[in-house]
PDB file of C-alpha atoms in Angstrom:
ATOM      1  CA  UNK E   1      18.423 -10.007  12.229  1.00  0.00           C
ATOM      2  CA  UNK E   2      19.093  -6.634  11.077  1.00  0.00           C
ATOM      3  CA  UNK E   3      15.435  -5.618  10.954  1.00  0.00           C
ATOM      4  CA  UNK E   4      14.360  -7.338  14.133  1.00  0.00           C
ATOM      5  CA  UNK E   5      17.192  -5.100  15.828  1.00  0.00           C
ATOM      6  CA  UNK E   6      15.472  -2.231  14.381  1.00  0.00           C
ATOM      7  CA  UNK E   7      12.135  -3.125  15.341  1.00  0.00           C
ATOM      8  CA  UNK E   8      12.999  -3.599  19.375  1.00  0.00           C
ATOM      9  CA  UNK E   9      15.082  -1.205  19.534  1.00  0.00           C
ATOM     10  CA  UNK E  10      12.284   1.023  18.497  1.00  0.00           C
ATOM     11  CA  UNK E  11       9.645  -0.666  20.975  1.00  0.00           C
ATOM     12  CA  UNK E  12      11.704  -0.572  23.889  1.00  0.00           C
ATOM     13  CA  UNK E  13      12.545   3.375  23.237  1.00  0.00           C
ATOM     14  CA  UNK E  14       8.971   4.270  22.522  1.00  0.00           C
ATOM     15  CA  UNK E  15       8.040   2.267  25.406  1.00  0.00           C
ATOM     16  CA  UNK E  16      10.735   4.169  27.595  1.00  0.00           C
ATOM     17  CA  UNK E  17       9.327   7.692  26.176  1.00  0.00           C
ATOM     18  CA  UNK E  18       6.138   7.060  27.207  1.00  0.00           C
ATOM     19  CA  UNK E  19       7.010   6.305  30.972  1.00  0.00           C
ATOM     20  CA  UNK E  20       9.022   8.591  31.271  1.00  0.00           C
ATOM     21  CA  UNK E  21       6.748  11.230  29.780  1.00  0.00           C
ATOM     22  CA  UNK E  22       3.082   9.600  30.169  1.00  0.00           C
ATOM     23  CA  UNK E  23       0.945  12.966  29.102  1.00  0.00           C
ATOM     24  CA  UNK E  24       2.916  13.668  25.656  1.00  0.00           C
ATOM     25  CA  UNK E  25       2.295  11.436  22.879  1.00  0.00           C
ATOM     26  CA  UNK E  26       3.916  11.708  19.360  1.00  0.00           C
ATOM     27  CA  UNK E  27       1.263  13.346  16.635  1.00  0.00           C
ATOM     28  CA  UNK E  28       0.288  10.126  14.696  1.00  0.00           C
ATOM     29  CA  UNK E  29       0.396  10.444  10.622  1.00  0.00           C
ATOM     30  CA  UNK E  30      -3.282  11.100   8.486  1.00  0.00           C
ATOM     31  CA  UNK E  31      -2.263   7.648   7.086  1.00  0.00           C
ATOM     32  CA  UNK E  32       0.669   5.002   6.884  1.00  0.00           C
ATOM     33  CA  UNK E  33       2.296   3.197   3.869  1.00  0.00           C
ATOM     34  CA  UNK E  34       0.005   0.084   4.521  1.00  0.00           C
ATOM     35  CA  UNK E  35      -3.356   2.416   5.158  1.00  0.00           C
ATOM     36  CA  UNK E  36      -5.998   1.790   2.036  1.00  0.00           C
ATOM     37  CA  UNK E  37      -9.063   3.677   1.350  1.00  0.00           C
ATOM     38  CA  UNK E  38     -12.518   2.661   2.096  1.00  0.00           C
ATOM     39  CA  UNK E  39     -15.852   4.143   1.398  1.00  0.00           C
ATOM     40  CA  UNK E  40     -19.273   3.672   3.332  1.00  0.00           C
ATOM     41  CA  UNK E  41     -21.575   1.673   1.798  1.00  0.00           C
ATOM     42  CA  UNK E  42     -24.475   2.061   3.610  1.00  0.00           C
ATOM     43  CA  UNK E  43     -28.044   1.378   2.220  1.00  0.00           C
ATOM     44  CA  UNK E  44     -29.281   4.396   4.424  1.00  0.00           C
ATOM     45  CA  UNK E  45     -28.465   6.585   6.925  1.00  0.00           C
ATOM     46  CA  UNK E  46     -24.833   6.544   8.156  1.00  0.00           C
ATOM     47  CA  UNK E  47     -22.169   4.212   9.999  1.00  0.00           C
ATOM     48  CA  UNK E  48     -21.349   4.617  13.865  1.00  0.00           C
ATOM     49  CA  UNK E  49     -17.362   5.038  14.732  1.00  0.00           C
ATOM     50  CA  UNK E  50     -16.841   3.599  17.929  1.00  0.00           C
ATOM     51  CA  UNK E  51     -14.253   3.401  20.188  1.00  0.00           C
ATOM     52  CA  UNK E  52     -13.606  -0.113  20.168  1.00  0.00           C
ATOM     53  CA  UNK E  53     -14.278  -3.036  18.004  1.00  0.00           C
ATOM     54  CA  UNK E  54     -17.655  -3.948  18.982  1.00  0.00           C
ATOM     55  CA  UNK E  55     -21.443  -2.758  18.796  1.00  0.00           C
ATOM     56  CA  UNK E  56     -21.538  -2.094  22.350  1.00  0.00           C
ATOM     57  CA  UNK E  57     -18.318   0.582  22.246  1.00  0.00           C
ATOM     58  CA  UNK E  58     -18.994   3.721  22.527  1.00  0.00           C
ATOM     59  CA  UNK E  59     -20.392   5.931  19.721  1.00  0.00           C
ATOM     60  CA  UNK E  60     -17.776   8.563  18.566  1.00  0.00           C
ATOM     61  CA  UNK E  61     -19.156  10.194  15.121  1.00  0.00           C
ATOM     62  CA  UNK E  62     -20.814   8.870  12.190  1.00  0.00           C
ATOM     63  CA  UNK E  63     -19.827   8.764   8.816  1.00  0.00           C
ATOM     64  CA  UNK E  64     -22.524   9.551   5.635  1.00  0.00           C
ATOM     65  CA  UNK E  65     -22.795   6.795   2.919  1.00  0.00           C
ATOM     66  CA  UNK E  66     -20.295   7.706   0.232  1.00  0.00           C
ATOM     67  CA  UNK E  67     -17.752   9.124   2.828  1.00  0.00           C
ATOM     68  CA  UNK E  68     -14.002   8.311   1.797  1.00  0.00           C
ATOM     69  CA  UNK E  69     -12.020   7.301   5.466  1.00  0.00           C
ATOM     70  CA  UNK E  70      -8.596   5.681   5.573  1.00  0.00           C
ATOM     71  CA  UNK E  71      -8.149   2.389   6.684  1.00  0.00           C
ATOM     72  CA  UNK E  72      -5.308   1.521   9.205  1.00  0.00           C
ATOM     73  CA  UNK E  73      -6.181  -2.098   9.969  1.00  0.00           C
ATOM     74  CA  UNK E  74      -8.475  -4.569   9.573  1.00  0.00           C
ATOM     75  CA  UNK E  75      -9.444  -7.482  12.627  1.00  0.00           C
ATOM     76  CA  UNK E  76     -12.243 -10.090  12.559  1.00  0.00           C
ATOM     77  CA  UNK E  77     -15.743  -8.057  10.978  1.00  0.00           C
ATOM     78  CA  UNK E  78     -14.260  -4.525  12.117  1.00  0.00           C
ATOM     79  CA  UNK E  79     -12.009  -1.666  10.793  1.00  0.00           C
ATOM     80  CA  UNK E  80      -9.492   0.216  12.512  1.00  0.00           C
ATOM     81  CA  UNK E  81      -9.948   3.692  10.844  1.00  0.00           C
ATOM     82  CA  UNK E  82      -8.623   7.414  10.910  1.00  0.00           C
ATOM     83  CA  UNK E  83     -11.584   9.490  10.713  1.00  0.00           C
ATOM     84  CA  UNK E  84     -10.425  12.433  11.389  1.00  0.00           C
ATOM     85  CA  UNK E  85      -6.438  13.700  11.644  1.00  0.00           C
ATOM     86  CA  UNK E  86      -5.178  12.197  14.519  1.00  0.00           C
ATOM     87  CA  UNK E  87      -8.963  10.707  15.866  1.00  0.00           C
ATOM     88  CA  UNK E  88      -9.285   6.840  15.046  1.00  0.00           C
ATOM     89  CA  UNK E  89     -12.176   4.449  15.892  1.00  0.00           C
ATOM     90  CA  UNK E  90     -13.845   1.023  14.652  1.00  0.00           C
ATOM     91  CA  UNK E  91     -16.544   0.301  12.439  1.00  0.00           C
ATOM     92  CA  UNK E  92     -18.086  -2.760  10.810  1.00  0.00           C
ATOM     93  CA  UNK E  93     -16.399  -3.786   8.239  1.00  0.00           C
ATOM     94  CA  UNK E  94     -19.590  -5.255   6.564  1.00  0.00           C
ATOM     95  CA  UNK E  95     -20.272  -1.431   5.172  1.00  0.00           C
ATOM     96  CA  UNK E  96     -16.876  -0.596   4.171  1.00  0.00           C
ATOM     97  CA  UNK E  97     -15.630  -1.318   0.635  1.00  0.00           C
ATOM     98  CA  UNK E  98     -11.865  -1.040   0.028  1.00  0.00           C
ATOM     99  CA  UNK E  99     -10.880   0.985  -2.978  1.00  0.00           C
ATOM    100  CA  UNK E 100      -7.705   1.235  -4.583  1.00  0.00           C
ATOM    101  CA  UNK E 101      -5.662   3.982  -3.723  1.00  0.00           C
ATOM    102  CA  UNK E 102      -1.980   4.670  -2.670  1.00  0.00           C
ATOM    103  CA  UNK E 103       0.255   5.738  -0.451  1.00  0.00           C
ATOM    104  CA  UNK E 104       2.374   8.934  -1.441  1.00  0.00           C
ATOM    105  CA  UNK E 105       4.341  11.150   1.111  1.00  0.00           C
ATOM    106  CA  UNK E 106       4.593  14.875   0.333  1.00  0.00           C
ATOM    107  CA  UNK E 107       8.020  16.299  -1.216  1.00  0.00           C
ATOM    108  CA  UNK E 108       7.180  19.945  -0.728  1.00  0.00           C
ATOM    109  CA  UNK E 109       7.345  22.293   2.269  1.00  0.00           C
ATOM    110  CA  UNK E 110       4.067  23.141   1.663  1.00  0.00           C
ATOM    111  CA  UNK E 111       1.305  21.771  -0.222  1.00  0.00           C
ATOM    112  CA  UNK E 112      -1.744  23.652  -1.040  1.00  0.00           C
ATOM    113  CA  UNK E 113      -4.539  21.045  -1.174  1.00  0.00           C
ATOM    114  CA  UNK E 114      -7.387  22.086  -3.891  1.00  0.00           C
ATOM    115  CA  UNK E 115     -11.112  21.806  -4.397  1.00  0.00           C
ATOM    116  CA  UNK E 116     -10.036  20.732  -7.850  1.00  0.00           C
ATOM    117  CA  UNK E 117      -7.493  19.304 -10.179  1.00  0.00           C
ATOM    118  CA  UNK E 118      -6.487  23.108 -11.025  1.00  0.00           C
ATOM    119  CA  UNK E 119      -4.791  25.933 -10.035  1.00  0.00           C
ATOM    120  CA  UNK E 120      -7.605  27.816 -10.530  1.00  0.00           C
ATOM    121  CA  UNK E 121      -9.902  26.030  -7.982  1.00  0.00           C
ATOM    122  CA  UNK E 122      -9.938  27.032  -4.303  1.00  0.00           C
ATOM    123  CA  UNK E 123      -7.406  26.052  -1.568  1.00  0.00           C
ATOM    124  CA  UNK E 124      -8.529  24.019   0.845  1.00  0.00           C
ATOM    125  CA  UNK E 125      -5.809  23.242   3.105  1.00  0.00           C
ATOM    126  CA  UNK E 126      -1.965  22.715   3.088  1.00  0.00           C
ATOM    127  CA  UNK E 127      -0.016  19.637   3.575  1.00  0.00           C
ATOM    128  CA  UNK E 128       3.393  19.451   5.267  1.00  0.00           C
ATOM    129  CA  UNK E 129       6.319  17.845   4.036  1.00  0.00           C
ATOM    130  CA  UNK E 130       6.745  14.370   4.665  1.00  0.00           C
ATOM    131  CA  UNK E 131       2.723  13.874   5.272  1.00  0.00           C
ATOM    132  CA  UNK E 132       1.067  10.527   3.819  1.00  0.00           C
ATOM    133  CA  UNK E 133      -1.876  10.715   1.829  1.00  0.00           C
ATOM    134  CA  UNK E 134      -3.865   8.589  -0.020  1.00  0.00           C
ATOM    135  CA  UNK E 135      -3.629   8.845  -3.626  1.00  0.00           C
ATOM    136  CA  UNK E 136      -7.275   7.560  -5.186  1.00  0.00           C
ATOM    137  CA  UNK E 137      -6.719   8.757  -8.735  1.00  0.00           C
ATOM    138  CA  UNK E 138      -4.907  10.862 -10.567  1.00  0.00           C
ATOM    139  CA  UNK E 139      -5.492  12.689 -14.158  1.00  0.00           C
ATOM    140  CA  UNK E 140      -2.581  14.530 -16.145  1.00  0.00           C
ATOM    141  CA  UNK E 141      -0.391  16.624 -13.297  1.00  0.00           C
ATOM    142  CA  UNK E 142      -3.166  15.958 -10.349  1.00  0.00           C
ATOM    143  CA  UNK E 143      -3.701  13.481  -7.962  1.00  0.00           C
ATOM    144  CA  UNK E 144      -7.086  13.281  -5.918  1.00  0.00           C
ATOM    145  CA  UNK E 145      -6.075  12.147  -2.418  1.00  0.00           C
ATOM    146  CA  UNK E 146      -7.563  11.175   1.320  1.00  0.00           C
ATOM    147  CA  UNK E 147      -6.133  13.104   3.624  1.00  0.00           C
ATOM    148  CA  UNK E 148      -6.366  13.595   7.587  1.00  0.00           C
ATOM    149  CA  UNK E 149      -8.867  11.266   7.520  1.00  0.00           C
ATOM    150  CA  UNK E 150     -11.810  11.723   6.120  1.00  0.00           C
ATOM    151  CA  UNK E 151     -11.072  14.308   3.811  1.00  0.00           C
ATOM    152  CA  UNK E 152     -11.053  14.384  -0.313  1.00  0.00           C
ATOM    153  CA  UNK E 153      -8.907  17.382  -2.211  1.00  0.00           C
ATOM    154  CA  UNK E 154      -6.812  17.674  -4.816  1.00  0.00           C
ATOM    155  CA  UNK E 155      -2.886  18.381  -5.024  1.00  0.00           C
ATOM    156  CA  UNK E 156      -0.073  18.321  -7.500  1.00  0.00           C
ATOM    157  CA  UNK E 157       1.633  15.220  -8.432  1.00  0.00           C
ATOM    158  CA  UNK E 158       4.908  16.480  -8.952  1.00  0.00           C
ATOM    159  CA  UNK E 159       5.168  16.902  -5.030  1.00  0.00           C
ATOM    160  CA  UNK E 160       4.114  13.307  -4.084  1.00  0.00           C
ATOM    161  CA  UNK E 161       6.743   9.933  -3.593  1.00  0.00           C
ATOM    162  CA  UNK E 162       5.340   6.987  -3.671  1.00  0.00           C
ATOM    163  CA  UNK E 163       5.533   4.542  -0.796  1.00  0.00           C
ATOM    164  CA  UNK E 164       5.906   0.875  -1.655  1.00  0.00           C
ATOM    165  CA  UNK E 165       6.258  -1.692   0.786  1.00  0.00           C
ATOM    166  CA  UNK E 166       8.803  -4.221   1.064  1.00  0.00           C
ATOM    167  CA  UNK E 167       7.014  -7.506   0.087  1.00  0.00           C
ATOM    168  CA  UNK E 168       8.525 -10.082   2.465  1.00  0.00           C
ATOM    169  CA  UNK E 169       8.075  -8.943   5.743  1.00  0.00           C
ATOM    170  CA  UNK E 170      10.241 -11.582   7.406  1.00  0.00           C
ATOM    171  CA  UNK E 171      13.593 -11.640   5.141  1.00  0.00           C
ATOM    172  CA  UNK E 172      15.381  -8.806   3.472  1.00  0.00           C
ATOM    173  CA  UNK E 173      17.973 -10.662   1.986  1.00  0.00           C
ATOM    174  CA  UNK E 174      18.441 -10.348  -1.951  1.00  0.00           C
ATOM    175  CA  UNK E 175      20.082 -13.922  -3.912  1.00  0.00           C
ATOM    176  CA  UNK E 176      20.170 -12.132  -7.257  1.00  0.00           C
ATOM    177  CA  UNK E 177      19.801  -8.280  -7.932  1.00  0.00           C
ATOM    178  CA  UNK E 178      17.833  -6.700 -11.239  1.00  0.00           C
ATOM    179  CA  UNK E 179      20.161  -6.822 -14.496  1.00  0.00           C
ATOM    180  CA  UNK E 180      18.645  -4.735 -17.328  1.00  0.00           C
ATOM    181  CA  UNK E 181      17.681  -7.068 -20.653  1.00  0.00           C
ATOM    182  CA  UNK E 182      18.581 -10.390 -18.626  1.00  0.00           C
ATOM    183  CA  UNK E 183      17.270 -10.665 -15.075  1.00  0.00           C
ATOM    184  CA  UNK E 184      14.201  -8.358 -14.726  1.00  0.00           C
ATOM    185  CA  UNK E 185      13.892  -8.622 -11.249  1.00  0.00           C
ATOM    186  CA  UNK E 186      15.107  -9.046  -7.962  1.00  0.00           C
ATOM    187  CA  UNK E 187      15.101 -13.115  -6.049  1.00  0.00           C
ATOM    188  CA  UNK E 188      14.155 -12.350  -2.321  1.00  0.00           C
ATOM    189  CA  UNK E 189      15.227 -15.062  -0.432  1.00  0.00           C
ATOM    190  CA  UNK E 190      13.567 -17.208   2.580  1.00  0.00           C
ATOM    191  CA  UNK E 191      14.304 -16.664   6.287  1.00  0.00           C
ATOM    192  CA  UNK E 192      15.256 -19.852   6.441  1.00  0.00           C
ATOM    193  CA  UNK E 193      17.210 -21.259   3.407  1.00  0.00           C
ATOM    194  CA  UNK E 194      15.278 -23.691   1.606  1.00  0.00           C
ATOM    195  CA  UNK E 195      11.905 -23.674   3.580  1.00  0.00           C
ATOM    196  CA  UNK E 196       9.068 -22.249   1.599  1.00  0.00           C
ATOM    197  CA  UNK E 197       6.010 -20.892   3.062  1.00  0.00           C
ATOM    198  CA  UNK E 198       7.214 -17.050   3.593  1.00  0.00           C
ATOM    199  CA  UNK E 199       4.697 -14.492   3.455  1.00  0.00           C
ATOM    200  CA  UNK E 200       4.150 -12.299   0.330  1.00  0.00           C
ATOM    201  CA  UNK E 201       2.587  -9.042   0.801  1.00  0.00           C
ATOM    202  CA  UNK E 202       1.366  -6.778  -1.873  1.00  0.00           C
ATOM    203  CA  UNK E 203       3.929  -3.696  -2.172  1.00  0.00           C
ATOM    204  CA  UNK E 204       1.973  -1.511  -3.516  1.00  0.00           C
ATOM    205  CA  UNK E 205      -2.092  -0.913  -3.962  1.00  0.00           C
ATOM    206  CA  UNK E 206      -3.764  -1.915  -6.935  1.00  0.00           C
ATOM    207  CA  UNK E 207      -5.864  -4.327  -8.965  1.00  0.00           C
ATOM    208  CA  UNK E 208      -5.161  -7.845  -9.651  1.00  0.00           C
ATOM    209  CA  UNK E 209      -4.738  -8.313 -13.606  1.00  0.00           C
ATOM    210  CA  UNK E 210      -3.683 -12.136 -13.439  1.00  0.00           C
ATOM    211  CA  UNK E 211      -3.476 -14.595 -11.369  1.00  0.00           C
ATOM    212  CA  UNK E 212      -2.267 -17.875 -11.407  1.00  0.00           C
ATOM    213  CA  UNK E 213       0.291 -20.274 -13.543  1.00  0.00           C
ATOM    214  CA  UNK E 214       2.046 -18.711 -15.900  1.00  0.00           C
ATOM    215  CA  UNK E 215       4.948 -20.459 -17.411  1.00  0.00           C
ATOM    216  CA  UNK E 216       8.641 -19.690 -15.866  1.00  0.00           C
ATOM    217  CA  UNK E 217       7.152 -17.981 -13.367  1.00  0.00           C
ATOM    218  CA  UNK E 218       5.172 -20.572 -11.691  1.00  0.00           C
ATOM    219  CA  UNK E 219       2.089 -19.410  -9.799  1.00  0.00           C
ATOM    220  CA  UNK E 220       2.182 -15.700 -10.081  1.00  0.00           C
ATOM    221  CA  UNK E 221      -0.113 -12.610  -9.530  1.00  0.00           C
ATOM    222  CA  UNK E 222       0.683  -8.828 -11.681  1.00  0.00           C
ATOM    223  CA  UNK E 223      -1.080  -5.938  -9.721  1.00  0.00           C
ATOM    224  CA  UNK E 224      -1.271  -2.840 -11.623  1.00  0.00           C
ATOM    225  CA  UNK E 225      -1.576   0.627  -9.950  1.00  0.00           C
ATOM    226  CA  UNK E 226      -0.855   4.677 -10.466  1.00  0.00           C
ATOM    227  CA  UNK E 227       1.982   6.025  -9.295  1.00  0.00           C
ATOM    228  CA  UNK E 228       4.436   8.665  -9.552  1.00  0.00           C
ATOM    229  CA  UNK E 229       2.250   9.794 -12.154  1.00  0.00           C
ATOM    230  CA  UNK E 230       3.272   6.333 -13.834  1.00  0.00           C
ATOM    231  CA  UNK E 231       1.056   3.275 -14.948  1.00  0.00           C
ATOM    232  CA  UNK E 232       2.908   0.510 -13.215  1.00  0.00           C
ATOM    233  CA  UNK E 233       2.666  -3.100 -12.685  1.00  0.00           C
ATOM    234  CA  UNK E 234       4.204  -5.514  -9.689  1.00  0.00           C
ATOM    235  CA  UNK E 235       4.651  -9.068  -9.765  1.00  0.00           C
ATOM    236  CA  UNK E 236       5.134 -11.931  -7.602  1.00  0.00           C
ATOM    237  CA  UNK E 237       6.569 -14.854  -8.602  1.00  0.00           C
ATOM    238  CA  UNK E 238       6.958 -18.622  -7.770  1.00  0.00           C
ATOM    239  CA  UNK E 239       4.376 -18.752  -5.057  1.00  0.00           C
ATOM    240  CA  UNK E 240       3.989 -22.062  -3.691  1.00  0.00           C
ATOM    241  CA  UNK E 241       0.556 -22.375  -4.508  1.00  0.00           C
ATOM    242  CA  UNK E 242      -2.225 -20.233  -6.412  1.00  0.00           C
ATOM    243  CA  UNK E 243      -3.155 -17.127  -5.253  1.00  0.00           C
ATOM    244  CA  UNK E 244      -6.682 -16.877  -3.367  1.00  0.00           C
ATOM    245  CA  UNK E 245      -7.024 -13.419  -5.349  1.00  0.00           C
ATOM    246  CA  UNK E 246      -8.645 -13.502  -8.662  1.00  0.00           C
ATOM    247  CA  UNK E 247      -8.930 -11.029 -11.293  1.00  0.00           C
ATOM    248  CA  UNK E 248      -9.931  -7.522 -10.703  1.00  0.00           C
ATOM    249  CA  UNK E 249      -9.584  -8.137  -7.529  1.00  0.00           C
ATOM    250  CA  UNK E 250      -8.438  -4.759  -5.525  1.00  0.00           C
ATOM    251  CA  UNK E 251      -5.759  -5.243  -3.052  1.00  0.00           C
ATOM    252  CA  UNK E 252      -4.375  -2.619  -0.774  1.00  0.00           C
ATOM    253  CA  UNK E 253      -0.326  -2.232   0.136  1.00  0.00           C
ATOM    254  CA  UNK E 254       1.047  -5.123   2.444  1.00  0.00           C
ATOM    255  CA  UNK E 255      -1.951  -6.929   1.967  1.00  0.00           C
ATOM    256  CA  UNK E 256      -1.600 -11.037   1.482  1.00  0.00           C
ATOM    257  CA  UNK E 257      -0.636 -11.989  -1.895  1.00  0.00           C
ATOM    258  CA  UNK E 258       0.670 -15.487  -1.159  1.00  0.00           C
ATOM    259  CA  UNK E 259       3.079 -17.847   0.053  1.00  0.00           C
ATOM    260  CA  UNK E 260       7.015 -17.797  -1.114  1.00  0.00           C
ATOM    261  CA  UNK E 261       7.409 -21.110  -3.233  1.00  0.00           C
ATOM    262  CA  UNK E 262       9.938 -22.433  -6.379  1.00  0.00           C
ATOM    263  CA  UNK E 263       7.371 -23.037  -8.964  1.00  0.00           C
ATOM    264  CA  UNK E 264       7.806 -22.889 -12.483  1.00  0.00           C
ATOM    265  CA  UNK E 265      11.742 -22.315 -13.717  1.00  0.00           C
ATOM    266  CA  UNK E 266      13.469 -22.049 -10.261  1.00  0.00           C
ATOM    267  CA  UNK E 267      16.151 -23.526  -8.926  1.00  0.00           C
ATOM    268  CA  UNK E 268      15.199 -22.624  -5.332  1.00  0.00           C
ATOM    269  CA  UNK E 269      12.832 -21.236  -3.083  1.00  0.00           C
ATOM    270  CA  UNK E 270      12.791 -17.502  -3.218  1.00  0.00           C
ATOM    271  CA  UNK E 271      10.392 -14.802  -4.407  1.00  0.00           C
ATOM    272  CA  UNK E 272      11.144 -13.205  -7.642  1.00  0.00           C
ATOM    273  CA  UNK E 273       9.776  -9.451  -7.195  1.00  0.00           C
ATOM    274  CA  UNK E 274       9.361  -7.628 -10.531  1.00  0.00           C
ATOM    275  CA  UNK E 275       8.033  -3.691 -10.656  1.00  0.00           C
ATOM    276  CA  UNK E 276       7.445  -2.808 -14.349  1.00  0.00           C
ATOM    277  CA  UNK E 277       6.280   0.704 -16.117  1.00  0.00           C
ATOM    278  CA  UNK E 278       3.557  -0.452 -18.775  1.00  0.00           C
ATOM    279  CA  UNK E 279       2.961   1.237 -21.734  1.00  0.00           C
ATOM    280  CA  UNK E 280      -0.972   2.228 -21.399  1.00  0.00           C
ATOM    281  CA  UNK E 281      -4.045   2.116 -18.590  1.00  0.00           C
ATOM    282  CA  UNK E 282      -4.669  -1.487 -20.079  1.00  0.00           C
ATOM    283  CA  UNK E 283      -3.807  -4.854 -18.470  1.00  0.00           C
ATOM    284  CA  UNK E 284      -0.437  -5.175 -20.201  1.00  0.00           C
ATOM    285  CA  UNK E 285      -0.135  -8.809 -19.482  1.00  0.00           C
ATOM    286  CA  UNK E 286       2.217  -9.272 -22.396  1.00  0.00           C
ATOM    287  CA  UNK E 287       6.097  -8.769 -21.505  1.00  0.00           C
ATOM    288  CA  UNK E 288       6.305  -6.538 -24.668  1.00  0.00           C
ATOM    289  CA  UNK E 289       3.771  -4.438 -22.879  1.00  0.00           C
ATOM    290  CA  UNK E 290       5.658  -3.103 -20.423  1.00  0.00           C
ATOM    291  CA  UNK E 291       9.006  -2.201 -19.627  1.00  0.00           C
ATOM    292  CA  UNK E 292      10.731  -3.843 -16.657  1.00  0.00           C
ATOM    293  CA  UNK E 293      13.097  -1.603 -14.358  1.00  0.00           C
ATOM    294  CA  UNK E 294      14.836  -1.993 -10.887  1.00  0.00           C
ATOM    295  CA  UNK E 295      12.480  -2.882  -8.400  1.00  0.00           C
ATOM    296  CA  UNK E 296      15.128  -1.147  -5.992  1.00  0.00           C
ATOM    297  CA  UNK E 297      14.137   2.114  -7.244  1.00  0.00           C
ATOM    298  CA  UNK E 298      10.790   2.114  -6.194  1.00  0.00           C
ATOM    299  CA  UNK E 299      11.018   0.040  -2.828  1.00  0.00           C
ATOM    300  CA  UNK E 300      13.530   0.785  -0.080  1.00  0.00           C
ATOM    301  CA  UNK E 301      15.941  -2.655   0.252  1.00  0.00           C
ATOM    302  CA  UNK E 302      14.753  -4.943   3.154  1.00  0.00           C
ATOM    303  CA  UNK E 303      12.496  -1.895   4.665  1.00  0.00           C
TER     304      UNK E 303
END
């Protein structure tokens, strides 16, 4: 209830701002918590932006093969995509291929953005506090991000948060919170008490290392990913069914993991949400392999 205040309460004063101010419009971010990273994949040549979702809209830019863009959203064949900062337009989604990456916000008051992972490479540009990039990799005390767009540089990890995503979009209530050495995890529960069939969203970016039944936790998935200068791994517990993702699959924050369920040990429906630090690059399947902590310190509560 809490969050659906939120949400109209922010609609209905945006929508008031706008009337009452029609010609000034709020500068939009380079990328959002849920944006993911695509590249251009085509054969030859390069891929129209248009301005709407079709072949017949009209041609803004083009985009060489190889070109890094950020993704905003995805509907039917076509992409909703930043392609410059603060310039978005569509393009087929048949020569895009998502990539992992993930979404950081800038701690500093400044950034200086770099043609390398060095302070002794060139500055490129500066990023503003609170600014959302697109973290692709990241090697030692630099991350390689997508910024404003369409653009590739290089900053310092040390000034980039990550931004996870809260993984049920529809219920922010919490049946049993993370106890070190005993419950490694927090239980997310249903809107509706007892009715499975919630949607699970992937909180962060990453690649799918397993997927499927797993003992206790029922059907499952573990997606690891790069963050805070951290190899970490998220899992999502007693779906109600297997996954449709498979291994190595890449999936991109607040994407669809699966439906909330009560398999495996469970005495109820809820999702059991699990963010874990592993101890190398590797899968890290095993338990022993990673080290669980509180989810709650990487993802805002019922955000």
């Amino acid at each position: 209830m809490r969050r659906m205040i939120k949400i109209l309460s922010g609609t209905i004063l945006a929508a008031a701002f706008i009337l009452l101010f029609p010609g000034v419009l709020p500068e939009a971010q380079a990328a959002y918590s849920t944006s993911a990273a695509g590249i251009v994949t085509v054969s030859s040549g390069s891929l129209n932006v248009r301005a709407s979702a079709s072949s017949s809209g009209t041609r803004l830019t083009s985009l060489s093969k190889g070109t890094y863009v950020t993704l905003i959203s995805k509907s039917g064949s076509w992409w909703k995509v930043e392609y410059a900062s603060g310039s978005y337009g569509y393009v087929s989604a048949g020569y895009i291929t998502v990539t992992e990456s993930s979404a950081s916000a800038v701690t500093a008051g400044s950034l200086n953005v770099r043609t390398g992972a060095g302070t002794s490479y060139s500055v490129k540009g500066t990023l503003s506090y609170g600014k959302t990039v697109l973290v692709l990799s990241a090697s030692g005390n630099w991350s390689k991000i997508l910024y404003n767009g369409s653009q590739v540089g290089y900053v310092s990890s040390t000034y980039l948060k990550t931004l996870m995503t809260w993984p049920v979009p529809v219920s922010g209530s919490i049946n049993q919170s993370f106890v070190s050495g005993s419950h490694l995890g927090i239980d997310i529960a249903p809107a509706s008490q007892g009715m499975a069939g919630d949607s699970v969203i992937a909180a962060y970016s990453g690649t799918v290392v397993y997927s499927g039944y797993l003992n206790g936790y029922g059907y499952v998935v573990y997606v690891n990913s790069y963050c805070n200068g951290k190899y970490i791994q998220t899992r999502y517990a007693h779906l109600k069914s297997a996954s449709s993702l498979s291994y190595g699959d890449t999936v991109a924050t607040s994407q669809y993991i699966g439906a909330m369920g009560s398999t495996g040990t469970s005495s109820g429906v809820h999702l059991h949400f699990e963010v874990r630090i592993r101890a190398s690059s590797g899968d890290c399947i095993s338990n022993s392999e990673s080290t669980a902590v509180n989810p709650l310190g990487y993802v805002t509560y019922g955000a």
